[in-house]
Amino acid sequence: MARKQSAKNSGSGPAGVAARRVPMRDFSRSLPMSLLRAREAVMRQFRPSLRHHELTEQQWRILRALAAVETIEVTELARTAFLLGPSLSRILRDLEARQLIERRVAEADQRRAVVSISADGLKLIAAVAPSSEAIYAAITKRFGARRLAELQEMLAALEHSLSAMEVAEEGSVEADQ
Amino acid sequence: MARKQSAKNSGSGPAGVAARRVPMRDFSRSLPMSLLRAREAVMRQFRPSLRHHELTEQQWRILRALAAVETIEVTELARTAFLLGPSLSRILRDLEARQLIERRVAEADQRRAVVSISADGLKLIAAVAPSSEAIYAAITKRFGARRLAELQEMLAALEHSLSAMEVAEEGSVEADQ
DNA sequence: GGCAAATGATTAACATGTTAAATGGTTAGG
DNA sequence: CCTAACCATTTAACATGTTAATCATTTGCC
């Protein structure tokens, strides 16, 4: 932690640092950073297992979403797996090439694509699920099941709070209360 | 392979779903997803304002981290702004080209680079800070200051819990509990 | 001093996030 | 009907996430 900081108020760096005082809270304690760090701490536990099966986090999300339904349209899948259209489009192309999913156009509406998981996809899920569940159980045990449920509830409440909040548009930067 | 896709039975049809049963919890309720959705809900509020100033979320993190110190080495900055080296490297190159930061090599150790914010960078922060603070205040008011502090505490606790947890390595996928 | 190992930073390669535009298909008004 | 508006999906373009490799420098050790 002992960082050599040759800094006085007149050392190297930009001259005249008096203007540095901008009144903002310590950004490392900001909500976005807290959420980012917490999520990273969680995902760090899962990534090695997924990587061992040649799966990214997003690919795993898609497979799991598909495993829960018979078929699903792309737009609905994007909402379920919480991915944007372009990302989903690319990943589905790859998963289809790996024959982990199947895709066909909807009969009623030729614009829509209907996706489903393949037998290979189900096999892959069955292969990954045990270690994934074990990791989740370990996290739950370490943090506390009650505490974890409480956290999830707060996260859902936060999400719900903000969903009703309209986003400040550009052009009038200071017109948001 | 032969999978029926009869009509609009995209939910939980009782037909032909027997092989699909893999015992996993609903992934949309998983902790990673909860954290991801919560963070996205928060960032959705900030992105338009940042975009209005031609800043990405990560660039903004770097500028704010730089504004809090006189100078900082790249490795330390990566830890502070929670970015991986390669991402930071690219972003610093761009920010330097836009003259929002300054960079020089450390005298003691030629491998290390020392970064500081420029006068233009400070001006940009001053321009963005008001709306950013306003948005944060709106979030705090809507969710509740106490509740927010409580959430942050739980997130920090979760991070701390997992930091002590050793990551399961590859090679022995099924050797856990 | 000299050299292998370690270190800080960057580059490479590929996957995803993000916004805008393009591509086909569908629907509504005239 | 016919076309303009709309809709679902994909493609494009650029920024970042992620791991591995590279490059230059420094350090440890004899």
PDB file of N, CA, C and O in Angstrom, chain A residues 39-105:
ATOM      1  N   ARG A  39     -20.664  -7.950  -8.640  1.00  0.00           N
ATOM      2  CA  ARG A  39     -20.937  -8.904  -9.706  1.00  0.00           C
ATOM      3  C   ARG A  39     -19.672  -9.583 -10.177  1.00  0.00           C
ATOM      4  O   ARG A  39     -19.653 -10.787 -10.438  1.00  0.00           O
ATOM      5  N   GLU A  40     -18.613  -8.822 -10.277  1.00  0.00           N
ATOM      6  CA  GLU A  40     -17.354  -9.406 -10.718  1.00  0.00           C
ATOM      7  C   GLU A  40     -16.873 -10.452  -9.713  1.00  0.00           C
ATOM      8  O   GLU A  40     -16.377 -11.506 -10.089  1.00  0.00           O
ATOM      9  N   ALA A  41     -17.028 -10.152  -8.430  1.00  0.00           N
ATOM     10  CA  ALA A  41     -16.618 -11.106  -7.394  1.00  0.00           C
ATOM     11  C   ALA A  41     -17.394 -12.413  -7.540  1.00  0.00           C
ATOM     12  O   ALA A  41     -16.838 -13.497  -7.357  1.00  0.00           O
ATOM     13  N   VAL A  42     -18.665 -12.300  -7.894  1.00  0.00           N
ATOM     14  CA  VAL A  42     -19.475 -13.511  -8.074  1.00  0.00           C
ATOM     15  C   VAL A  42     -19.058 -14.252  -9.336  1.00  0.00           C
ATOM     16  O   VAL A  42     -18.821 -15.463  -9.314  1.00  0.00           O
ATOM     17  N   MET A  43     -18.950 -13.518 -10.422  1.00  0.00           N
ATOM     18  CA  MET A  43     -18.650 -14.179 -11.690  1.00  0.00           C
ATOM     19  C   MET A  43     -17.265 -14.800 -11.703  1.00  0.00           C
ATOM     20  O   MET A  43     -17.026 -15.785 -12.408  1.00  0.00           O
ATOM     21  N   ARG A  44     -16.367 -14.229 -10.938  1.00  0.00           N
ATOM     22  CA  ARG A  44     -15.030 -14.798 -10.879  1.00  0.00           C
ATOM     23  C   ARG A  44     -15.082 -16.256 -10.431  1.00  0.00           C
ATOM     24  O   ARG A  44     -14.220 -17.054 -10.787  1.00  0.00           O
ATOM     25  N   GLN A  45     -16.096 -16.593  -9.653  1.00  0.00           N
ATOM     26  CA  GLN A  45     -16.228 -17.964  -9.170  1.00  0.00           C
ATOM     27  C   GLN A  45     -16.688 -18.903 -10.279  1.00  0.00           C
ATOM     28  O   GLN A  45     -16.313 -20.062 -10.318  1.00  0.00           O
ATOM     29  N   PHE A  46     -17.524 -18.363 -11.170  1.00  0.00           N
ATOM     30  CA  PHE A  46     -18.132 -19.240 -12.177  1.00  0.00           C
ATOM     31  C   PHE A  46     -17.316 -19.373 -13.451  1.00  0.00           C
ATOM     32  O   PHE A  46     -17.378 -20.398 -14.130  1.00  0.00           O
ATOM     33  N   ARG A  47     -16.578 -18.349 -13.783  1.00  0.00           N
ATOM     34  CA  ARG A  47     -15.928 -18.320 -15.097  1.00  0.00           C
ATOM     35  C   ARG A  47     -15.034 -19.520 -15.381  1.00  0.00           C
ATOM     36  O   ARG A  47     -15.102 -20.081 -16.489  1.00  0.00           O
ATOM     37  N   PRO A  48     -14.190 -19.955 -14.446  1.00  0.00           N
ATOM     38  CA  PRO A  48     -13.327 -21.101 -14.766  1.00  0.00           C
ATOM     39  C   PRO A  48     -14.117 -22.343 -15.165  1.00  0.00           C
ATOM     40  O   PRO A  48     -13.758 -23.021 -16.128  1.00  0.00           O
ATOM     41  N   SER A  49     -15.192 -22.608 -14.463  1.00  0.00           N
ATOM     42  CA  SER A  49     -15.998 -23.781 -14.787  1.00  0.00           C
ATOM     43  C   SER A  49     -16.604 -23.651 -16.180  1.00  0.00           C
ATOM     44  O   SER A  49     -16.576 -24.593 -16.974  1.00  0.00           O
ATOM     45  N   LEU A  50     -17.153 -22.476 -16.479  1.00  0.00           N
ATOM     46  CA  LEU A  50     -17.739 -22.274 -17.807  1.00  0.00           C
ATOM     47  C   LEU A  50     -16.667 -22.390 -18.881  1.00  0.00           C
ATOM     48  O   LEU A  50     -16.857 -23.037 -19.910  1.00  0.00           O
ATOM     49  N   ARG A  51     -15.551 -21.764 -18.606  1.00  0.00           N
ATOM     50  CA  ARG A  51     -14.463 -21.784 -19.590  1.00  0.00           C
ATOM     51  C   ARG A  51     -14.008 -23.214 -19.868  1.00  0.00           C
ATOM     52  O   ARG A  51     -13.653 -23.554 -20.989  1.00  0.00           O
ATOM     53  N   HIS A  52     -14.046 -24.013 -18.848  1.00  0.00           N
ATOM     54  CA  HIS A  52     -13.653 -25.417 -19.006  1.00  0.00           C
ATOM     55  C   HIS A  52     -14.543 -26.128 -20.009  1.00  0.00           C
ATOM     56  O   HIS A  52     -14.154 -27.112 -20.632  1.00  0.00           O
ATOM     57  N   HIS A  53     -15.755 -25.626 -20.174  1.00  0.00           N
ATOM     58  CA  HIS A  53     -16.681 -26.219 -21.136  1.00  0.00           C
ATOM     59  C   HIS A  53     -16.812 -25.350 -22.389  1.00  0.00           C
ATOM     60  O   HIS A  53     -17.769 -25.495 -23.132  1.00  0.00           O
ATOM     61  N   GLU A  54     -15.861 -24.462 -22.595  1.00  0.00           N
ATOM     62  CA  GLU A  54     -15.850 -23.613 -23.793  1.00  0.00           C
ATOM     63  C   GLU A  54     -17.095 -22.749 -23.888  1.00  0.00           C
ATOM     64  O   GLU A  54     -17.634 -22.547 -24.964  1.00  0.00           O
ATOM     65  N   LEU A  55     -17.542 -22.269 -22.736  1.00  0.00           N
ATOM     66  CA  LEU A  55     -18.738 -21.434 -22.727  1.00  0.00           C
ATOM     67  C   LEU A  55     -18.424 -20.080 -22.118  1.00  0.00           C
ATOM     68  O   LEU A  55     -17.701 -19.988 -21.119  1.00  0.00           O
ATOM     69  N   THR A  56     -18.968 -19.063 -22.724  1.00  0.00           N
ATOM     70  CA  THR A  56     -18.905 -17.751 -22.079  1.00  0.00           C
ATOM     71  C   THR A  56     -20.130 -17.602 -21.184  1.00  0.00           C
ATOM     72  O   THR A  56     -21.092 -18.377 -21.259  1.00  0.00           O
ATOM     73  N   GLU A  57     -20.048 -16.583 -20.374  1.00  0.00           N
ATOM     74  CA  GLU A  57     -21.149 -16.297 -19.471  1.00  0.00           C
ATOM     75  C   GLU A  57     -22.461 -16.085 -20.236  1.00  0.00           C
ATOM     76  O   GLU A  57     -23.512 -16.609 -19.836  1.00  0.00           O
ATOM     77  N   GLN A  58     -22.388 -15.354 -21.325  1.00  0.00           N
ATOM     78  CA  GLN A  58     -23.608 -15.045 -22.079  1.00  0.00           C
ATOM     79  C   GLN A  58     -24.162 -16.275 -22.782  1.00  0.00           C
ATOM     80  O   GLN A  58     -25.385 -16.472 -22.832  1.00  0.00           O
ATOM     81  N   GLN A  59     -23.278 -17.086 -23.318  1.00  0.00           N
ATOM     82  CA  GLN A  59     -23.730 -18.321 -23.962  1.00  0.00           C
ATOM     83  C   GLN A  59     -24.432 -19.222 -22.958  1.00  0.00           C
ATOM     84  O   GLN A  59     -25.459 -19.839 -23.252  1.00  0.00           O
ATOM     85  N   TRP A  60     -23.897 -19.263 -21.759  1.00  0.00           N
ATOM     86  CA  TRP A  60     -24.499 -20.054 -20.692  1.00  0.00           C
ATOM     87  C   TRP A  60     -25.881 -19.516 -20.330  1.00  0.00           C
ATOM     88  O   TRP A  60     -26.830 -20.275 -20.132  1.00  0.00           O
ATOM     89  N   ARG A  61     -26.003 -18.208 -20.282  1.00  0.00           N
ATOM     90  CA  ARG A  61     -27.314 -17.609 -19.989  1.00  0.00           C
ATOM     91  C   ARG A  61     -28.329 -18.024 -21.037  1.00  0.00           C
ATOM     92  O   ARG A  61     -29.481 -18.362 -20.716  1.00  0.00           O
ATOM     93  N   ILE A  62     -27.926 -18.009 -22.283  1.00  0.00           N
ATOM     94  CA  ILE A  62     -28.848 -18.351 -23.361  1.00  0.00           C
ATOM     95  C   ILE A  62     -29.260 -19.814 -23.277  1.00  0.00           C
ATOM     96  O   ILE A  62     -30.449 -20.144 -23.366  1.00  0.00           O
ATOM     97  N   LEU A  63     -28.298 -20.681 -23.071  1.00  0.00           N
ATOM     98  CA  LEU A  63     -28.623 -22.101 -22.978  1.00  0.00           C
ATOM     99  C   LEU A  63     -29.589 -22.370 -21.833  1.00  0.00           C
ATOM    100  O   LEU A  63     -30.544 -23.140 -21.964  1.00  0.00           O
ATOM    101  N   ARG A  64     -29.330 -21.718 -20.716  1.00  0.00           N
ATOM    102  CA  ARG A  64     -30.219 -21.947 -19.566  1.00  0.00           C
ATOM    103  C   ARG A  64     -31.611 -21.417 -19.832  1.00  0.00           C
ATOM    104  O   ARG A  64     -32.609 -22.020 -19.421  1.00  0.00           O
ATOM    105  N   ALA A  65     -31.686 -20.275 -20.493  1.00  0.00           N
ATOM    106  CA  ALA A  65     -33.006 -19.728 -20.818  1.00  0.00           C
ATOM    107  C   ALA A  65     -33.744 -20.674 -21.762  1.00  0.00           C
ATOM    108  O   ALA A  65     -34.949 -20.894 -21.614  1.00  0.00           O
ATOM    109  N   LEU A  66     -33.013 -21.242 -22.698  1.00  0.00           N
ATOM    110  CA  LEU A  66     -33.639 -22.149 -23.661  1.00  0.00           C
ATOM    111  C   LEU A  66     -34.069 -23.456 -23.003  1.00  0.00           C
ATOM    112  O   LEU A  66     -35.074 -24.053 -23.392  1.00  0.00           O
ATOM    113  N   ALA A  67     -33.308 -23.872 -22.014  1.00  0.00           N
ATOM    114  CA  ALA A  67     -33.624 -25.141 -21.357  1.00  0.00           C
ATOM    115  C   ALA A  67     -34.929 -25.061 -20.576  1.00  0.00           C
ATOM    116  O   ALA A  67     -35.529 -26.089 -20.258  1.00  0.00           O
ATOM    117  N   ALA A  68     -35.375 -23.858 -20.295  1.00  0.00           N
ATOM    118  CA  ALA A  68     -36.571 -23.687 -19.467  1.00  0.00           C
ATOM    119  C   ALA A  68     -37.854 -23.666 -20.295  1.00  0.00           C
ATOM    120  O   ALA A  68     -38.949 -23.684 -19.740  1.00  0.00           O
ATOM    121  N   VAL A  69     -37.715 -23.610 -21.610  1.00  0.00           N
ATOM    122  CA  VAL A  69     -38.908 -23.530 -22.466  1.00  0.00           C
ATOM    123  C   VAL A  69     -38.797 -24.516 -23.623  1.00  0.00           C
ATOM    124  O   VAL A  69     -37.719 -25.048 -23.897  1.00  0.00           O
ATOM    125  N   GLU A  70     -39.902 -24.696 -24.280  1.00  0.00           N
ATOM    126  CA  GLU A  70     -39.903 -25.576 -25.457  1.00  0.00           C
ATOM    127  C   GLU A  70     -39.270 -24.854 -26.639  1.00  0.00           C
ATOM    128  O   GLU A  70     -38.286 -25.324 -27.214  1.00  0.00           O
ATOM    129  N   THR A  71     -39.829 -23.719 -26.974  1.00  0.00           N
ATOM    130  CA  THR A  71     -39.263 -22.847 -27.997  1.00  0.00           C
ATOM    131  C   THR A  71     -39.473 -21.417 -27.543  1.00  0.00           C
ATOM    132  O   THR A  71     -40.283 -21.130 -26.659  1.00  0.00           O
ATOM    133  N   ILE A  72     -38.718 -20.518 -28.147  1.00  0.00           N
ATOM    134  CA  ILE A  72     -38.848 -19.111 -27.773  1.00  0.00           C
ATOM    135  C   ILE A  72     -38.416 -18.252 -28.952  1.00  0.00           C
ATOM    136  O   ILE A  72     -37.526 -18.626 -29.711  1.00  0.00           O
ATOM    137  N   GLU A  73     -39.059 -17.102 -29.107  1.00  0.00           N
ATOM    138  CA  GLU A  73     -38.677 -16.196 -30.180  1.00  0.00           C
ATOM    139  C   GLU A  73     -37.477 -15.350 -29.743  1.00  0.00           C
ATOM    140  O   GLU A  73     -37.236 -15.157 -28.546  1.00  0.00           O
ATOM    141  N   VAL A  74     -36.752 -14.859 -30.707  1.00  0.00           N
ATOM    142  CA  VAL A  74     -35.495 -14.173 -30.435  1.00  0.00           C
ATOM    143  C   VAL A  74     -35.699 -12.960 -29.531  1.00  0.00           C
ATOM    144  O   VAL A  74     -34.946 -12.752 -28.574  1.00  0.00           O
ATOM    145  N   THR A  75     -36.710 -12.177 -29.803  1.00  0.00           N
ATOM    146  CA  THR A  75     -36.945 -10.976 -29.002  1.00  0.00           C
ATOM    147  C   THR A  75     -37.218 -11.330 -27.550  1.00  0.00           C
ATOM    148  O   THR A  75     -36.677 -10.707 -26.631  1.00  0.00           O
ATOM    149  N   GLU A  76     -38.031 -12.352 -27.366  1.00  0.00           N
ATOM    150  CA  GLU A  76     -38.338 -12.792 -26.011  1.00  0.00           C
ATOM    151  C   GLU A  76     -37.091 -13.365 -25.335  1.00  0.00           C
ATOM    152  O   GLU A  76     -36.847 -13.141 -24.146  1.00  0.00           O
ATOM    153  N   LEU A  77     -36.292 -14.063 -26.080  1.00  0.00           N
ATOM    154  CA  LEU A  77     -35.056 -14.616 -25.535  1.00  0.00           C
ATOM    155  C   LEU A  77     -34.103 -13.496 -25.109  1.00  0.00           C
ATOM    156  O   LEU A  77     -33.421 -13.598 -24.076  1.00  0.00           O
ATOM    157  N   ALA A  78     -34.055 -12.451 -25.885  1.00  0.00           N
ATOM    158  CA  ALA A  78     -33.202 -11.309 -25.536  1.00  0.00           C
ATOM    159  C   ALA A  78     -33.619 -10.728 -24.195  1.00  0.00           C
ATOM    160  O   ALA A  78     -32.779 -10.420 -23.347  1.00  0.00           O
ATOM    161  N   ARG A  79     -34.931 -10.618 -23.981  1.00  0.00           N
ATOM    162  CA  ARG A  79     -35.417 -10.084 -22.710  1.00  0.00           C
ATOM    163  C   ARG A  79     -35.081 -11.045 -21.569  1.00  0.00           C
ATOM    164  O   ARG A  79     -34.611 -10.632 -20.512  1.00  0.00           O
ATOM    165  N   THR A  80     -35.286 -12.315 -21.794  1.00  0.00           N
ATOM    166  CA  THR A  80     -35.049 -13.308 -20.744  1.00  0.00           C
ATOM    167  C   THR A  80     -33.569 -13.384 -20.362  1.00  0.00           C
ATOM    168  O   THR A  80     -33.220 -13.378 -19.181  1.00  0.00           O
ATOM    169  N   ALA A  81     -32.703 -13.456 -21.359  1.00  0.00           N
ATOM    170  CA  ALA A  81     -31.273 -13.609 -21.090  1.00  0.00           C
ATOM    171  C   ALA A  81     -30.597 -12.257 -20.847  1.00  0.00           C
ATOM    172  O   ALA A  81     -29.392 -12.211 -20.587  1.00  0.00           O
ATOM    173  N   PHE A  82     -31.388 -11.191 -20.965  1.00  0.00           N
ATOM    174  CA  PHE A  82     -30.874  -9.841 -20.710  1.00  0.00           C
ATOM    175  C   PHE A  82     -29.687  -9.532 -21.621  1.00  0.00           C
ATOM    176  O   PHE A  82     -28.607  -9.151 -21.166  1.00  0.00           O
ATOM    177  N   LEU A  83     -29.922  -9.708 -22.899  1.00  0.00           N
ATOM    178  CA  LEU A  83     -28.905  -9.390 -23.899  1.00  0.00           C
ATOM    179  C   LEU A  83     -29.527  -8.466 -24.940  1.00  0.00           C
ATOM    180  O   LEU A  83     -30.724  -8.536 -25.212  1.00  0.00           O
ATOM    181  N   LEU A  84     -28.704  -7.635 -25.525  1.00  0.00           N
ATOM    182  CA  LEU A  84     -29.187  -6.776 -26.597  1.00  0.00           C
ATOM    183  C   LEU A  84     -29.256  -7.581 -27.891  1.00  0.00           C
ATOM    184  O   LEU A  84     -28.540  -8.570 -28.064  1.00  0.00           O
ATOM    185  N   GLY A  85     -30.112  -7.133 -28.789  1.00  0.00           N
ATOM    186  CA  GLY A  85     -30.317  -7.836 -30.036  1.00  0.00           C
ATOM    187  C   GLY A  85     -29.044  -8.204 -30.771  1.00  0.00           C
ATOM    188  O   GLY A  85     -28.858  -9.378 -31.126  1.00  0.00           O
ATOM    189  N   PRO A  86     -28.185  -7.251 -31.038  1.00  0.00           N
ATOM    190  CA  PRO A  86     -26.969  -7.568 -31.792  1.00  0.00           C
ATOM    191  C   PRO A  86     -26.098  -8.629 -31.117  1.00  0.00           C
ATOM    192  O   PRO A  86     -25.598  -9.536 -31.797  1.00  0.00           O
ATOM    193  N   SER A  87     -25.945  -8.553 -29.810  1.00  0.00           N
ATOM    194  CA  SER A  87     -25.159  -9.576 -29.119  1.00  0.00           C
ATOM    195  C   SER A  87     -25.806 -10.941 -29.293  1.00  0.00           C
ATOM    196  O   SER A  87     -25.150 -11.924 -29.640  1.00  0.00           O
ATOM    197  N   LEU A  88     -27.107 -10.968 -29.065  1.00  0.00           N
ATOM    198  CA  LEU A  88     -27.820 -12.233 -29.166  1.00  0.00           C
ATOM    199  C   LEU A  88     -27.695 -12.812 -30.572  1.00  0.00           C
ATOM    200  O   LEU A  88     -27.474 -14.015 -30.748  1.00  0.00           O
ATOM    201  N   SER A  89     -27.812 -11.947 -31.558  1.00  0.00           N
ATOM    202  CA  SER A  89     -27.732 -12.397 -32.942  1.00  0.00           C
ATOM    203  C   SER A  89     -26.408 -13.118 -33.212  1.00  0.00           C
ATOM    204  O   SER A  89     -26.379 -14.209 -33.779  1.00  0.00           O
ATOM    205  N   ARG A  90     -25.329 -12.512 -32.766  1.00  0.00           N
ATOM    206  CA  ARG A  90     -24.013 -13.124 -32.976  1.00  0.00           C
ATOM    207  C   ARG A  90     -23.878 -14.442 -32.230  1.00  0.00           C
ATOM    208  O   ARG A  90     -23.393 -15.448 -32.761  1.00  0.00           O
ATOM    209  N   ILE A  91     -24.330 -14.440 -30.979  1.00  0.00           N
ATOM    210  CA  ILE A  91     -24.149 -15.640 -30.174  1.00  0.00           C
ATOM    211  C   ILE A  91     -24.988 -16.789 -30.715  1.00  0.00           C
ATOM    212  O   ILE A  91     -24.533 -17.935 -30.750  1.00  0.00           O
ATOM    213  N   LEU A  92     -26.205 -16.481 -31.161  1.00  0.00           N
ATOM    214  CA  LEU A  92     -27.047 -17.543 -31.712  1.00  0.00           C
ATOM    215  C   LEU A  92     -26.408 -18.139 -32.962  1.00  0.00           C
ATOM    216  O   LEU A  92     -26.466 -19.359 -33.174  1.00  0.00           O
ATOM    217  N   ARG A  93     -25.797 -17.307 -33.756  1.00  0.00           N
ATOM    218  CA  ARG A  93     -25.104 -17.808 -34.943  1.00  0.00           C
ATOM    219  C   ARG A  93     -24.030 -18.822 -34.542  1.00  0.00           C
ATOM    220  O   ARG A  93     -23.929 -19.898 -35.117  1.00  0.00           O
ATOM    221  N   ASP A  94     -23.264 -18.474 -33.501  1.00  0.00           N
ATOM    222  CA  ASP A  94     -22.203 -19.378 -33.059  1.00  0.00           C
ATOM    223  C   ASP A  94     -22.764 -20.652 -32.434  1.00  0.00           C
ATOM    224  O   ASP A  94     -22.300 -21.758 -32.723  1.00  0.00           O
ATOM    225  N   LEU A  95     -23.767 -20.508 -31.588  1.00  0.00           N
ATOM    226  CA  LEU A  95     -24.335 -21.683 -30.924  1.00  0.00           C
ATOM    227  C   LEU A  95     -24.989 -22.614 -31.927  1.00  0.00           C
ATOM    228  O   LEU A  95     -24.962 -23.838 -31.768  1.00  0.00           O
ATOM    229  N   GLU A  96     -25.554 -22.023 -32.972  1.00  0.00           N
ATOM    230  CA  GLU A  96     -26.158 -22.850 -34.011  1.00  0.00           C
ATOM    231  C   GLU A  96     -25.065 -23.603 -34.767  1.00  0.00           C
ATOM    232  O   GLU A  96     -25.221 -24.793 -35.062  1.00  0.00           O
ATOM    233  N   ALA A  97     -23.954 -22.925 -35.036  1.00  0.00           N
ATOM    234  CA  ALA A  97     -22.838 -23.587 -35.723  1.00  0.00           C
ATOM    235  C   ALA A  97     -22.283 -24.734 -34.871  1.00  0.00           C
ATOM    236  O   ALA A  97     -21.837 -25.747 -35.395  1.00  0.00           O
ATOM    237  N   ARG A  98     -22.337 -24.558 -33.571  1.00  0.00           N
ATOM    238  CA  ARG A  98     -21.866 -25.625 -32.681  1.00  0.00           C
ATOM    239  C   ARG A  98     -22.967 -26.662 -32.431  1.00  0.00           C
ATOM    240  O   ARG A  98     -22.790 -27.564 -31.603  1.00  0.00           O
ATOM    241  N   GLN A  99     -24.095 -26.455 -33.059  1.00  0.00           N
ATOM    242  CA  GLN A  99     -25.225 -27.386 -32.956  1.00  0.00           C
ATOM    243  C   GLN A  99     -25.732 -27.549 -31.528  1.00  0.00           C
ATOM    244  O   GLN A  99     -26.210 -28.620 -31.150  1.00  0.00           O
ATOM    245  N   LEU A 100     -25.618 -26.480 -30.764  1.00  0.00           N
ATOM    246  CA  LEU A 100     -26.160 -26.521 -29.404  1.00  0.00           C
ATOM    247  C   LEU A 100     -27.606 -26.020 -29.377  1.00  0.00           C
ATOM    248  O   LEU A 100     -28.327 -26.249 -28.405  1.00  0.00           O
ATOM    249  N   ILE A 101     -27.994 -25.317 -30.432  1.00  0.00           N
ATOM    250  CA  ILE A 101     -29.370 -24.838 -30.542  1.00  0.00           C
ATOM    251  C   ILE A 101     -29.881 -25.112 -31.953  1.00  0.00           C
ATOM    252  O   ILE A 101     -29.107 -25.450 -32.847  1.00  0.00           O
ATOM    253  N   GLU A 102     -31.202 -24.949 -32.117  1.00  0.00           N
ATOM    254  CA  GLU A 102     -31.808 -25.049 -33.438  1.00  0.00           C
ATOM    255  C   GLU A 102     -32.666 -23.818 -33.662  1.00  0.00           C
ATOM    256  O   GLU A 102     -33.231 -23.269 -32.716  1.00  0.00           O
ATOM    257  N   ARG A 103     -32.722 -23.437 -34.920  1.00  0.00           N
ATOM    258  CA  ARG A 103     -33.453 -22.213 -35.218  1.00  0.00           C
ATOM    259  C   ARG A 103     -34.280 -22.408 -36.473  1.00  0.00           C
ATOM    260  O   ARG A 103     -33.844 -23.039 -37.427  1.00  0.00           O
ATOM    261  N   ARG A 104     -35.486 -21.881 -36.476  1.00  0.00           N
ATOM    262  CA  ARG A 104     -36.314 -21.902 -37.678  1.00  0.00           C
ATOM    263  C   ARG A 104     -37.197 -20.657 -37.688  1.00  0.00           C
ATOM    264  O   ARG A 104     -37.361 -20.005 -36.657  1.00  0.00           O
ATOM    265  N   VAL A 105     -37.714 -20.339 -38.834  1.00  0.00           N
ATOM    266  CA  VAL A 105     -38.555 -19.147 -38.921  1.00  0.00           C
ATOM    267  C   VAL A 105     -39.977 -19.499 -38.510  1.00  0.00           C
ATOM    268  O   VAL A 105     -40.449 -20.611 -38.750  1.00  0.00           O
TER     269      VAL A 105
END
